[in-house]
PDB file of C-alpha atoms and ligand atoms in Angstrom:
ATOM      1  CA  MET F1312      74.454-110.381 -81.970  1.00 47.00           C
ATOM      2  CA  ASP F1313      77.916-112.592 -80.911  1.00 74.00           C
ATOM      3  CA  SER F1314      79.658-111.379 -84.109  1.00 87.00           C
ATOM      4  CA  ARG F1315      79.967-108.000 -82.781  1.00 91.00           C
ATOM      5  CA  TYR F1316      82.096-108.945 -79.934  1.00 93.00           C
ATOM      6  CA  THR F1317      83.866-111.653 -81.517  1.00 95.00           C
ATOM      7  CA  ASN F1318      84.721-108.935 -84.476  1.00 95.00           C
ATOM      8  CA  ILE F1319      85.718-106.474 -82.038  1.00 96.00           C
ATOM      9  CA  ILE F1320      88.222-108.976 -79.968  1.00 97.00           C
ATOM     10  CA  LYS F1321      89.438-110.196 -83.284  1.00 97.00           C
ATOM     11  CA  ASN F1322      90.238-106.886 -85.035  1.00 97.00           C
ATOM     12  CA  ALA F1323      91.681-105.680 -81.867  1.00 97.00           C
ATOM     13  CA  TYR F1324      93.953-108.815 -81.732  1.00 98.00           C
ATOM     14  CA  ASP F1325      95.162-108.782 -85.318  1.00 98.00           C
ATOM     15  CA  PHE F1326      95.947-105.200 -85.222  1.00 97.00           C
ATOM     16  CA  ALA F1327      98.018-105.435 -82.037  1.00 97.00           C
ATOM     17  CA  GLN F1328      99.559-108.705 -83.323  1.00 97.00           C
ATOM     18  CA  SER F1329     100.834-106.697 -86.338  1.00 97.00           C
ATOM     19  CA  GLN F1330     102.356-103.930 -84.429  1.00 95.00           C
ATOM     20  CA  LYS F1331     105.821-104.050 -83.243  1.00 92.00           C
ATOM     21  CA  CYS F1332     106.028-103.465 -79.572  1.00 88.00           C
ATOM     22  CA  LYS F1333     109.066-102.853 -77.492  1.00 89.00           C
ATOM     23  CA  GLY F1334     109.612-104.434 -74.209  1.00 93.00           C
ATOM     24  CA  GLU F1335     111.191-106.666 -72.176  1.00 95.00           C
ATOM     25  CA  ILE F1336     110.389-109.948 -69.912  1.00 96.00           C
ATOM     26  CA  ALA F1337     110.351-109.364 -66.235  1.00 95.00           C
ATOM     27  CA  SER F1338     113.619-110.925 -65.510  1.00 93.00           C
ATOM     28  CA  TYR F1339     113.945-109.969 -61.890  1.00 94.00           C
ATOM     29  CA  ILE F1340     112.010-112.901 -60.838  1.00 95.00           C
ATOM     30  CA  PRO F1341     114.120-115.591 -62.380  1.00 95.00           C
ATOM     31  CA  GLU F1342     111.561-118.096 -62.939  1.00 95.00           C
ATOM     32  CA  LEU F1343     109.388-115.478 -64.763  1.00 95.00           C
ATOM     33  CA  ALA F1344     111.780-115.192 -67.571  1.00 95.00           C
ATOM     34  CA  ASN F1345     111.448-118.661 -69.216  1.00 94.00           C
ATOM     35  CA  ILE F1346     108.319-117.759 -70.605  1.00 95.00           C
ATOM     36  CA  ASP F1347     107.852-117.551 -74.200  1.00 96.00           C
ATOM     37  CA  PRO F1348     107.749-113.525 -75.004  1.00 96.00           C
ATOM     38  CA  ASN F1349     105.386-114.113 -77.896  1.00 96.00           C
ATOM     39  CA  LYS F1350     102.419-115.610 -76.012  1.00 98.00           C
ATOM     40  CA  PHE F1351      99.210-113.412 -76.713  1.00 98.00           C
ATOM     41  CA  GLY F1352      95.770-114.260 -75.492  1.00 98.00           C
ATOM     42  CA  VAL F1353      92.661-112.437 -74.885  1.00 98.00           C
ATOM     43  CA  HIS F1354      89.615-113.341 -73.508  1.00 98.00           C
ATOM     44  CA  MET F1355      86.390-111.365 -72.687  1.00 98.00           C
ATOM     45  CA  THR F1356      83.240-112.457 -70.578  1.00 98.00           C
ATOM     46  CA  LYS F1357      80.387-110.863 -70.453  1.00 97.00           C
ATOM     47  CA  LEU F1358      78.223-110.572 -67.484  1.00 97.00           C
ATOM     48  CA  ASP F1359      75.352-112.547 -69.448  1.00 96.00           C
ATOM     49  CA  GLY F1360      77.655-115.426 -69.430  1.00 94.00           C
ATOM     50  CA  ARG F1361      78.895-115.308 -72.870  1.00 96.00           C
ATOM     51  CA  ASN F1362      82.955-115.695 -73.769  1.00 96.00           C
ATOM     52  CA  PHE F1363      85.037-114.268 -76.542  1.00 97.00           C
ATOM     53  CA  GLY F1364      88.690-115.752 -76.751  1.00 97.00           C
ATOM     54  CA  MET F1365      91.632-115.638 -78.843  1.00 97.00           C
ATOM     55  CA  GLY F1366      95.241-116.765 -79.038  1.00 98.00           C
ATOM     56  CA  ASP F1367      96.642-118.379 -75.802  1.00 98.00           C
ATOM     57  CA  HIS F1368      93.412-117.459 -73.722  1.00 98.00           C
ATOM     58  CA  LEU F1369      93.446-120.695 -72.207  1.00 98.00           C
ATOM     59  CA  GLU F1370      97.350-121.209 -71.139  1.00 98.00           C
ATOM     60  CA  LYS F1371      98.003-120.472 -67.715  1.00 98.00           C
ATOM     61  CA  PHE F1372     100.423-117.768 -66.457  1.00 98.00           C
ATOM     62  CA  SER F1373     101.557-115.890 -63.520  1.00 98.00           C
ATOM     63  CA  ILE F1374      99.074-112.945 -62.635  1.00 98.00           C
ATOM     64  CA  GLN F1375     101.308-111.503 -59.835  1.00 98.00           C
ATOM     65  CA  SER F1376      99.999-108.254 -59.083  1.00 98.00           C
ATOM     66  CA  ILE F1377      96.412-108.501 -60.396  1.00 98.00           C
ATOM     67  CA  ALA F1378      96.027-110.783 -57.373  1.00 98.00           C
ATOM     68  CA  LYS F1379      96.484-107.702 -55.343  1.00 98.00           C
ATOM     69  CA  VAL F1380      92.968-106.850 -56.255  1.00 98.00           C
ATOM     70  CA  LEU F1381      91.431-109.967 -55.128  1.00 98.00           C
ATOM     71  CA  SER F1382      93.462-109.680 -51.720  1.00 98.00           C
ATOM     72  CA  LEU F1383      92.332-106.280 -51.039  1.00 98.00           C
ATOM     73  CA  THR F1384      88.840-107.494 -51.568  1.00 98.00           C
ATOM     74  CA  LEU F1385      88.976-109.877 -48.946  1.00 98.00           C
ATOM     75  CA  ALA F1386      90.833-107.610 -46.365  1.00 98.00           C
ATOM     76  CA  TYR F1387      88.162-104.881 -47.330  1.00 98.00           C
ATOM     77  CA  LYS F1388      85.627-107.854 -46.672  1.00 97.00           C
ATOM     78  CA  PHE F1389      86.966-107.897 -42.886  1.00 95.00           C
ATOM     79  CA  VAL F1390      88.070-104.312 -42.158  1.00 97.00           C
ATOM     80  CA  GLY F1391      85.455-102.135 -43.934  1.00 98.00           C
ATOM     81  CA  GLU F1392      86.330 -98.676 -44.327  1.00 98.00           C
ATOM     82  CA  LYS F1393      88.936 -98.679 -41.254  1.00 98.00           C
ATOM     83  CA  ILE F1394      91.385-100.084 -43.906  1.00 98.00           C
ATOM     84  CA  TRP F1395      91.861 -96.692 -45.630  1.00 98.00           C
ATOM     85  CA  GLU F1396      93.447 -95.822 -42.074  1.00 98.00           C
ATOM     86  CA  ARG F1397      96.728 -97.784 -43.302  1.00 98.00           C
ATOM     87  CA  ILE F1398      96.392 -97.470 -46.663  1.00 98.00           C
ATOM     88  CA  ASP F1399      95.875 -94.282 -48.634  1.00 98.00           C
ATOM     89  CA  VAL F1400      93.716 -94.089 -51.972  1.00 98.00           C
ATOM     90  CA  GLU F1401      95.897 -91.756 -53.644  1.00 98.00           C
ATOM     91  CA  PRO F1402      97.774 -92.641 -57.281  1.00 97.00           C
ATOM     92  CA  SER F1403     101.810 -92.828 -56.132  1.00 96.00           C
ATOM     93  CA  GLY F1404     103.155 -91.623 -59.632  1.00 93.00           C
ATOM     94  CA  THR F1405     106.082 -93.968 -58.854  1.00 94.00           C
ATOM     95  CA  LYS F1406     107.001 -97.447 -59.935  1.00 93.00           C
ATOM     96  CA  PHE F1407     105.462-100.531 -58.288  1.00 95.00           C
ATOM     97  CA  ASP F1408     108.340-101.634 -56.009  1.00 95.00           C
ATOM     98  CA  SER F1409     109.314 -97.975 -54.849  1.00 96.00           C
ATOM     99  CA  LEU F1410     110.325 -96.927 -51.502  1.00 96.00           C
ATOM    100  CA  LEU F1411     110.368 -93.371 -51.998  1.00 96.00           C
ATOM    101  CA  LEU F1412     106.891 -91.800 -50.433  1.00 97.00           C
ATOM    102  CA  LEU F1413     107.007 -94.410 -47.585  1.00 98.00           C
ATOM    103  CA  GLU F1414     109.083 -92.026 -45.958  1.00 97.00           C
ATOM    104  CA  THR F1415     107.448 -89.002 -46.761  1.00 97.00           C
ATOM    105  CA  TYR F1416     103.970 -90.626 -45.582  1.00 98.00           C
ATOM    106  CA  GLU F1417     105.674 -92.381 -42.375  1.00 98.00           C
ATOM    107  CA  GLY F1418     104.793 -96.053 -43.583  1.00 98.00           C
ATOM    108  CA  ILE F1419     101.211 -95.309 -45.108  1.00 98.00           C
ATOM    109  CA  PRO F1420     101.338 -96.841 -48.625  1.00 98.00           C
ATOM    110  CA  ARG F1421      99.680 -94.533 -51.376  1.00 98.00           C
ATOM    111  CA  ASN F1422      97.015 -97.021 -52.414  1.00 98.00           C
ATOM    112  CA  PRO F1423      96.947-100.764 -51.856  1.00 98.00           C
ATOM    113  CA  PHE F1424      98.157-101.750 -55.795  1.00 98.00           C
ATOM    114  CA  VAL F1425     101.824-100.531 -55.368  1.00 98.00           C
ATOM    115  CA  ASN F1426     103.754-103.338 -53.581  1.00 98.00           C
ATOM    116  CA  SER F1427     104.130-101.514 -50.178  1.00 98.00           C
ATOM    117  CA  GLY F1428     100.012-101.324 -50.010  1.00 98.00           C
ATOM    118  CA  ALA F1429      99.550-104.809 -51.225  1.00 98.00           C
ATOM    119  CA  ILE F1430     102.097-105.942 -48.560  1.00 98.00           C
ATOM    120  CA  VAL F1431     100.251-104.174 -45.751  1.00 98.00           C
ATOM    121  CA  ILE F1432      97.127-105.715 -47.055  1.00 98.00           C
ATOM    122  CA  CYS F1433      98.800-109.340 -46.511  1.00 99.00           C
ATOM    123  CA  ASP F1434      99.341-108.114 -43.249  1.00 98.00           C
ATOM    124  CA  ILE F1435      95.933-107.722 -42.515  1.00 98.00           C
ATOM    125  CA  LEU F1436      94.985-110.970 -43.899  1.00 98.00           C
ATOM    126  CA  ILE F1437      97.295-112.598 -41.949  1.00 98.00           C
ATOM    127  CA  THR F1438      95.757-111.161 -38.765  1.00 98.00           C
ATOM    128  CA  HIS F1439      92.476-112.396 -39.514  1.00 98.00           C
ATOM    129  CA  LEU F1440      92.956-115.482 -40.842  1.00 98.00           C
ATOM    130  CA  ASN F1441      94.305-118.730 -39.294  1.00 98.00           C
ATOM    131  CA  ASP F1442      96.078-119.950 -42.734  1.00 98.00           C
ATOM    132  CA  ALA F1443      96.172-117.185 -45.040  1.00 98.00           C
ATOM    133  CA  LYS F1444      97.866-118.982 -47.774  1.00 98.00           C
ATOM    134  CA  LYS F1445      95.118-121.543 -47.850  1.00 98.00           C
ATOM    135  CA  GLU F1446      92.031-119.397 -46.882  1.00 98.00           C
ATOM    136  CA  PHE F1447      93.057-116.682 -49.201  1.00 98.00           C
ATOM    137  CA  LEU F1448      92.997-119.340 -52.119  1.00 98.00           C
ATOM    138  CA  GLU F1449      89.835-120.793 -50.959  1.00 98.00           C
ATOM    139  CA  PHE F1450      88.730-117.264 -51.303  1.00 98.00           C
ATOM    140  CA  VAL F1451      89.703-116.710 -54.926  1.00 98.00           C
ATOM    141  CA  ARG F1452      88.364-120.415 -55.727  1.00 98.00           C
ATOM    142  CA  ASP F1453      84.785-119.801 -54.485  1.00 98.00           C
ATOM    143  CA  VAL F1454      84.982-115.984 -56.475  1.00 98.00           C
ATOM    144  CA  SER F1455      85.932-117.988 -59.563  1.00 98.00           C
ATOM    145  CA  ASP F1456      84.154-121.053 -59.245  1.00 97.00           C
ATOM    146  CA  LEU F1457      87.198-122.732 -59.959  1.00 97.00           C
ATOM    147  CA  PRO F1458      87.955-125.455 -57.452  1.00 98.00           C
ATOM    148  CA  LYS F1459      91.206-126.090 -58.973  1.00 97.00           C
ATOM    149  CA  LEU F1460      93.377-123.293 -59.152  1.00 98.00           C
ATOM    150  CA  THR F1461      96.696-122.831 -57.567  1.00 98.00           C
ATOM    151  CA  TYR F1462      99.653-120.816 -56.557  1.00 98.00           C
ATOM    152  CA  SER F1463     103.090-121.842 -58.335  1.00 98.00           C
ATOM    153  CA  ASP F1464     105.553-122.963 -55.820  1.00 98.00           C
ATOM    154  CA  LYS F1465     108.295-122.560 -58.435  1.00 97.00           C
ATOM    155  CA  ILE F1466     107.354-118.626 -58.980  1.00 97.00           C
ATOM    156  CA  ALA F1467     106.384-118.219 -55.417  1.00 98.00           C
ATOM    157  CA  ASP F1468     110.218-119.984 -54.469  1.00 98.00           C
ATOM    158  CA  SER F1469     111.940-117.606 -57.260  1.00 97.00           C
ATOM    159  CA  GLU F1470     110.839-114.443 -55.947  1.00 97.00           C
ATOM    160  CA  LYS F1471     111.262-115.546 -52.345  1.00 97.00           C
ATOM    161  CA  ALA F1472     115.012-116.016 -53.095  1.00 97.00           C
ATOM    162  CA  THR F1473     115.179-112.807 -55.014  1.00 96.00           C
ATOM    163  CA  GLY F1474     113.108-110.152 -53.730  1.00 96.00           C
ATOM    164  CA  TYR F1475     115.361-108.177 -51.990  1.00 97.00           C
ATOM    165  CA  ARG F1476     113.393-104.798 -52.741  1.00 97.00           C
ATOM    166  CA  ASN F1477     110.242-106.207 -51.188  1.00 98.00           C
ATOM    167  CA  VAL F1478     112.045-107.281 -48.055  1.00 98.00           C
ATOM    168  CA  ALA F1479     112.832-103.901 -47.867  1.00 98.00           C
ATOM    169  CA  VAL F1480     109.877-102.240 -48.416  1.00 98.00           C
ATOM    170  CA  CYS F1481     108.020-104.819 -45.619  1.00 98.00           C
ATOM    171  CA  ASN F1482     111.119-104.133 -43.221  1.00 98.00           C
ATOM    172  CA  PHE F1483     110.668-100.236 -43.450  1.00 98.00           C
ATOM    173  CA  ILE F1484     106.711-100.308 -43.102  1.00 98.00           C
ATOM    174  CA  LYS F1485     107.326-101.824 -40.085  1.00 98.00           C
ATOM    175  CA  SER F1486     109.732 -99.396 -38.684  1.00 98.00           C
ATOM    176  CA  PHE F1487     106.950 -97.170 -38.793  1.00 98.00           C
ATOM    177  CA  GLY F1488     104.757 -99.649 -36.790  1.00 98.00           C
ATOM    178  CA  ASN F1489     102.142-100.313 -39.794  1.00 98.00           C
ATOM    179  CA  ILE F1490     103.104-103.974 -40.290  1.00 98.00           C
ATOM    180  CA  LYS F1491     101.895-105.799 -37.200  1.00 98.00           C
ATOM    181  CA  ASN F1492     103.176-109.418 -37.873  1.00 98.00           C
ATOM    182  CA  GLU F1493     106.785-110.772 -38.498  1.00 98.00           C
ATOM    183  CA  PRO F1494     107.754-109.203 -41.937  1.00 98.00           C
ATOM    184  CA  ASN F1495     109.168-112.650 -43.338  1.00 98.00           C
ATOM    185  CA  VAL F1496     105.867-114.286 -42.362  1.00 98.00           C
ATOM    186  CA  VAL F1497     103.904-111.419 -44.548  1.00 98.00           C
ATOM    187  CA  LEU F1498     106.309-111.577 -47.082  1.00 98.00           C
ATOM    188  CA  ASP F1499     106.207-115.089 -47.459  1.00 98.00           C
ATOM    189  CA  PHE F1500     102.219-114.939 -47.954  1.00 98.00           C
ATOM    190  CA  TYR F1501     102.818-111.836 -50.281  1.00 98.00           C
ATOM    191  CA  PHE F1502     104.944-114.040 -52.510  1.00 98.00           C
ATOM    192  CA  ASP F1503     102.638-116.434 -52.313  1.00 98.00           C
ATOM    193  CA  MET F1504      99.590-114.401 -53.327  1.00 98.00           C
ATOM    194  CA  CYS F1505     101.541-113.357 -56.235  1.00 98.00           C
ATOM    195  CA  SER F1506     102.050-116.402 -57.821  1.00 98.00           C
ATOM    196  CA  LEU F1507      98.663-117.493 -58.870  1.00 98.00           C
ATOM    197  CA  GLU F1508      98.155-118.655 -61.734  1.00 98.00           C
ATOM    198  CA  MET F1509      95.349-118.392 -64.241  1.00 98.00           C
ATOM    199  CA  THR F1510      93.937-118.476 -67.736  1.00 98.00           C
ATOM    200  CA  CYS F1511      92.655-115.763 -69.576  1.00 98.00           C
ATOM    201  CA  GLN F1512      89.678-117.331 -69.479  1.00 98.00           C
ATOM    202  CA  GLN F1513      89.855-117.707 -65.921  1.00 98.00           C
ATOM    203  CA  LEU F1514      90.789-114.427 -64.732  1.00 98.00           C
ATOM    204  CA  SER F1515      88.043-112.619 -66.970  1.00 98.00           C
ATOM    205  CA  GLN F1516      85.773-114.987 -65.434  1.00 98.00           C
ATOM    206  CA  THR F1517      86.804-114.187 -61.976  1.00 98.00           C
ATOM    207  CA  PHE F1518      87.023-110.716 -62.337  1.00 98.00           C
ATOM    208  CA  THR F1519      83.283-110.252 -63.355  1.00 98.00           C
ATOM    209  CA  PHE F1520      82.043-109.790 -59.916  1.00 98.00           C
ATOM    210  CA  LEU F1521      83.768-106.287 -59.899  1.00 98.00           C
ATOM    211  CA  ALA F1522      81.746-105.345 -63.139  1.00 98.00           C
ATOM    212  CA  ASN F1523      78.725-106.477 -61.986  1.00 98.00           C
ATOM    213  CA  GLY F1524      78.579-104.415 -58.576  1.00 98.00           C
ATOM    214  CA  GLY F1525      80.233-106.590 -56.566  1.00 98.00           C
ATOM    215  CA  LYS F1526      77.956-109.879 -56.883  1.00 98.00           C
ATOM    216  CA  LYS F1527      79.062-113.105 -58.745  1.00 98.00           C
ATOM    217  CA  ILE F1528      77.197-113.565 -62.080  1.00 98.00           C
ATOM    218  CA  THR F1529      77.068-117.548 -61.697  1.00 96.00           C
ATOM    219  CA  ASP F1530      74.940-117.579 -58.325  1.00 96.00           C
ATOM    220  CA  GLY F1531      74.288-114.285 -57.546  1.00 97.00           C
ATOM    221  CA  LYS F1532      76.539-114.288 -54.354  1.00 98.00           C
ATOM    222  CA  GLN F1533      77.391-110.398 -53.085  1.00 98.00           C
ATOM    223  CA  ILE F1534      81.243-110.977 -52.373  1.00 98.00           C
ATOM    224  CA  ILE F1535      81.406-107.051 -51.650  1.00 98.00           C
ATOM    225  CA  THR F1536      78.792-104.282 -51.226  1.00 98.00           C
ATOM    226  CA  SER F1537      78.515-102.277 -54.582  1.00 98.00           C
ATOM    227  CA  SER F1538      79.847 -99.450 -52.878  1.00 98.00           C
ATOM    228  CA  GLN F1539      82.948-101.325 -52.106  1.00 98.00           C
ATOM    229  CA  SER F1540      83.052-102.520 -55.668  1.00 98.00           C
ATOM    230  CA  LYS F1541      82.706 -99.083 -57.023  1.00 98.00           C
ATOM    231  CA  ARG F1542      85.393 -98.228 -55.011  1.00 98.00           C
ATOM    232  CA  ILE F1543      87.731-100.957 -55.783  1.00 98.00           C
ATOM    233  CA  ASN F1544      86.904 -99.761 -59.582  1.00 98.00           C
ATOM    234  CA  ALA F1545      87.560 -96.633 -58.826  1.00 98.00           C
ATOM    235  CA  LEU F1546      91.198 -97.265 -57.414  1.00 98.00           C
ATOM    236  CA  MET F1547      91.920 -99.721 -60.436  1.00 98.00           C
ATOM    237  CA  LEU F1548      91.134 -96.553 -62.889  1.00 98.00           C
ATOM    238  CA  THR F1549      93.389 -94.220 -60.659  1.00 98.00           C
ATOM    239  CA  CYS F1550      96.392 -96.715 -59.335  1.00 98.00           C
ATOM    240  CA  GLY F1551      96.258 -99.716 -61.500  1.00 98.00           C
ATOM    241  CA  PHE F1552      99.011 -99.073 -63.641  1.00 97.00           C
ATOM    242  CA  TYR F1553     101.451 -97.294 -61.407  1.00 94.00           C
ATOM    243  CA  ASP F1554     103.175 -94.462 -62.936  1.00 95.00           C
ATOM    244  CA  GLU F1555     101.107 -95.245 -66.077  1.00 97.00           C
ATOM    245  CA  SER F1556      97.667 -95.105 -64.828  1.00 97.00           C
ATOM    246  CA  GLY F1557      96.954 -92.149 -66.269  1.00 97.00           C
ATOM    247  CA  GLU F1558      98.098 -93.086 -69.685  1.00 97.00           C
ATOM    248  CA  PHE F1559      96.043 -96.177 -69.142  1.00 98.00           C
ATOM    249  CA  ALA F1560      92.780 -94.161 -68.224  1.00 98.00           C
ATOM    250  CA  PHE F1561      93.620 -91.801 -71.562  1.00 97.00           C
ATOM    251  CA  ARG F1562      94.319 -94.682 -74.124  1.00 97.00           C
ATOM    252  CA  VAL F1563      91.978 -97.051 -72.752  1.00 98.00           C
ATOM    253  CA  GLY F1564      89.688 -95.578 -70.239  1.00 98.00           C
ATOM    254  CA  LEU F1565      88.382 -98.519 -67.992  1.00 98.00           C
ATOM    255  CA  PRO F1566      89.291 -99.597 -64.701  1.00 98.00           C
ATOM    256  CA  GLY F1567      92.173-102.339 -64.823  1.00 98.00           C
ATOM    257  CA  LYS F1568      94.940-104.055 -63.575  1.00 98.00           C
ATOM    258  CA  SER F1569      98.364-104.891 -64.860  1.00 98.00           C
ATOM    259  CA  GLY F1570     100.759-107.599 -63.537  1.00 98.00           C
ATOM    260  CA  VAL F1571     104.730-108.335 -64.246  1.00 98.00           C
ATOM    261  CA  GLY F1572     103.789-111.600 -65.643  1.00 98.00           C
ATOM    262  CA  GLY F1573     102.243-109.566 -68.978  1.00 98.00           C
ATOM    263  CA  GLY F1574      98.485-110.023 -67.854  1.00 98.00           C
ATOM    264  CA  ILE F1575      95.929-106.948 -67.665  1.00 98.00           C
ATOM    265  CA  VAL F1576      92.327-107.117 -66.647  1.00 98.00           C
ATOM    266  CA  ALA F1577      90.090-104.481 -67.366  1.00 98.00           C
ATOM    267  CA  LEU F1578      86.489-103.934 -66.505  1.00 98.00           C
ATOM    268  CA  TYR F1579      83.236-102.285 -68.403  1.00 98.00           C
ATOM    269  CA  PRO F1580      81.194-102.096 -65.359  1.00 97.00           C
ATOM    270  CA  ASN F1581      77.711-103.716 -65.789  1.00 97.00           C
ATOM    271  CA  ASN F1582      78.757-104.982 -69.266  1.00 97.00           C
ATOM    272  CA  PHE F1583      81.973-107.192 -68.939  1.00 97.00           C
ATOM    273  CA  ALA F1584      85.894-108.243 -67.725  1.00 98.00           C
ATOM    274  CA  ILE F1585      88.412-108.507 -70.418  1.00 98.00           C
ATOM    275  CA  VAL F1586      91.793-110.050 -70.162  1.00 98.00           C
ATOM    276  CA  VAL F1587      95.235-109.972 -71.768  1.00 98.00           C
ATOM    277  CA  TRP F1588      98.165-111.575 -71.738  1.00 98.00           C
ATOM    278  CA  SER F1589     101.359-110.945 -73.408  1.00 98.00           C
ATOM    279  CA  PRO F1590     104.848-110.851 -71.453  1.00 98.00           C
ATOM    280  CA  LYS F1591     106.624-108.071 -72.712  1.00 97.00           C
ATOM    281  CA  LEU F1592     106.528-105.227 -70.560  1.00 97.00           C
ATOM    282  CA  ASN F1593     107.200-101.597 -71.235  1.00 96.00           C
ATOM    283  CA  LYS F1594     108.875 -99.348 -68.657  1.00 94.00           C
ATOM    284  CA  ASN F1595     106.311 -99.023 -66.309  1.00 93.00           C
ATOM    285  CA  GLY F1596     105.919-103.074 -65.988  1.00 94.00           C
ATOM    286  CA  ASN F1597     102.711-103.232 -68.087  1.00 96.00           C
ATOM    287  CA  SER F1598     102.190-105.455 -70.770  1.00 98.00           C
ATOM    288  CA  ALA F1599     102.827-103.343 -73.935  1.00 98.00           C
ATOM    289  CA  ARG F1600     101.052-105.483 -76.602  1.00 98.00           C
ATOM    290  CA  GLY F1601      97.974-105.786 -73.755  1.00 98.00           C
ATOM    291  CA  MET F1602      97.700-102.073 -73.595  1.00 98.00           C
ATOM    292  CA  LEU F1603      97.538-101.637 -77.203  1.00 98.00           C
ATOM    293  CA  LEU F1604      94.708-104.341 -77.735  1.00 98.00           C
ATOM    294  CA  LEU F1605      92.684-102.558 -74.706  1.00 98.00           C
ATOM    295  CA  GLU F1606      93.323 -99.103 -76.454  1.00 98.00           C
ATOM    296  CA  GLU F1607      92.017-100.845 -79.821  1.00 97.00           C
ATOM    297  CA  VAL F1608      89.281-102.774 -78.157  1.00 97.00           C
ATOM    298  CA  THR F1609      87.647 -99.583 -76.659  1.00 97.00           C
ATOM    299  CA  THR F1610      88.582 -97.106 -79.266  1.00 95.00           C
ATOM    300  CA  HIS F1611      86.706 -98.931 -81.755  1.00 92.00           C
ATOM    301  CA  SER F1612      83.562-100.337 -80.052  1.00 92.00           C
ATOM    302  CA  GLU F1613      83.399 -97.131 -78.197  1.00 92.00           C
ATOM    303  CA  LEU F1614      82.814 -99.318 -74.856  1.00 93.00           C
ATOM    304  CA  SER F1615      84.770 -97.121 -72.295  1.00 94.00           C
ATOM    305  CA  ILE F1616      83.605 -95.491 -69.064  1.00 96.00           C
ATOM    306  CA  PHE F1617      83.852 -92.140 -70.858  1.00 94.00           C
TER     307      PHE F1617
HETATM  308  N1  LIG W 427     105.357-110.052 -57.135  1.00 56.60           N
HETATM  309  C1  LIG W 427     105.838-108.884 -58.021  1.00 56.60           C
HETATM  310  C2  LIG W 427     106.694-107.975 -57.358  1.00 56.60           C
HETATM  311  O1  LIG W 427     106.584-108.155 -55.916  1.00 56.60           O
HETATM  312  C3  LIG W 427     104.502-108.455 -58.529  1.00 56.60           C
HETATM  313  C4  LIG W 427     104.745-106.889 -59.311  1.00 56.60           C
HETATM  314  C5  LIG W 427     103.716-106.659 -60.049  1.00 56.60           C
HETATM  315  O2  LIG W 427     103.354-107.715 -61.152  1.00 56.60           O
HETATM  316  N2  LIG W 427     103.718-105.350 -60.529  1.00 56.60           N
HETATM  317  O3  LIG W 427     107.481-107.436 -57.814  1.00 56.60           O
END
């Protein structure tokens, strides 16, 4: 039985590897530019615990915006549905770091996955936690059953030194009253959160709870309600790839989330989580080869939600 998934992954990996993929490594965070652009790994975790991985799937990378799904999960646990009073649930149709719609919508970010939305989520976590940096990491370690996960201070420091757009985003939202804490404290935590490092294998293991109605596959612990899990999946499908969310749904047909470190996580509810990592990004900031691999996986396996 296992050979089916092994073949699906292997064929998709070999195909995506053989294709020329245009794209650039994210260099606006200087430390991210040091990565080998040819890294390529994939890992699938089935909800029954089986694992299928290839290439550089056991090498750590910077998960960047993929962490926004985990910070949303924790904030959603604290605030419940009231969270949507401060952040909307609509696709933005703009780049991840855009300021454009904040003026129009008076400081209410379009969704929790654009930077503005994730920064408001960080503000919520700072309000609810004594030490957001420490307690968020503890939460992720618990969800993943990986007690050794860490942030990368190198990457966080690199972004703290150059993240002028995020500074602008946070201060702009503050001017509308939708940031309650000091912007420098909120930004500090936002940059730390984005600097989490994981392998493809660790990340796919971590995300299985969102393919499993909010429940961990290892010990059955309910992290969030199944209704909240459904809503996070819906947001991943409609907003997980910024201005390319339609394209991802069209080509891959799964809820997913990308990060500028070149990682993508995608979920097939009640079946599996899959993570691919390839650092070269297309113009929308999403991994070019990663999208291609996932398109192959769902097209040839017919394992998509549509
Ligand atoms: N830390 C990055 C930023 O704020 C995250 C962006 C991303 O991964 N899309 O720019």
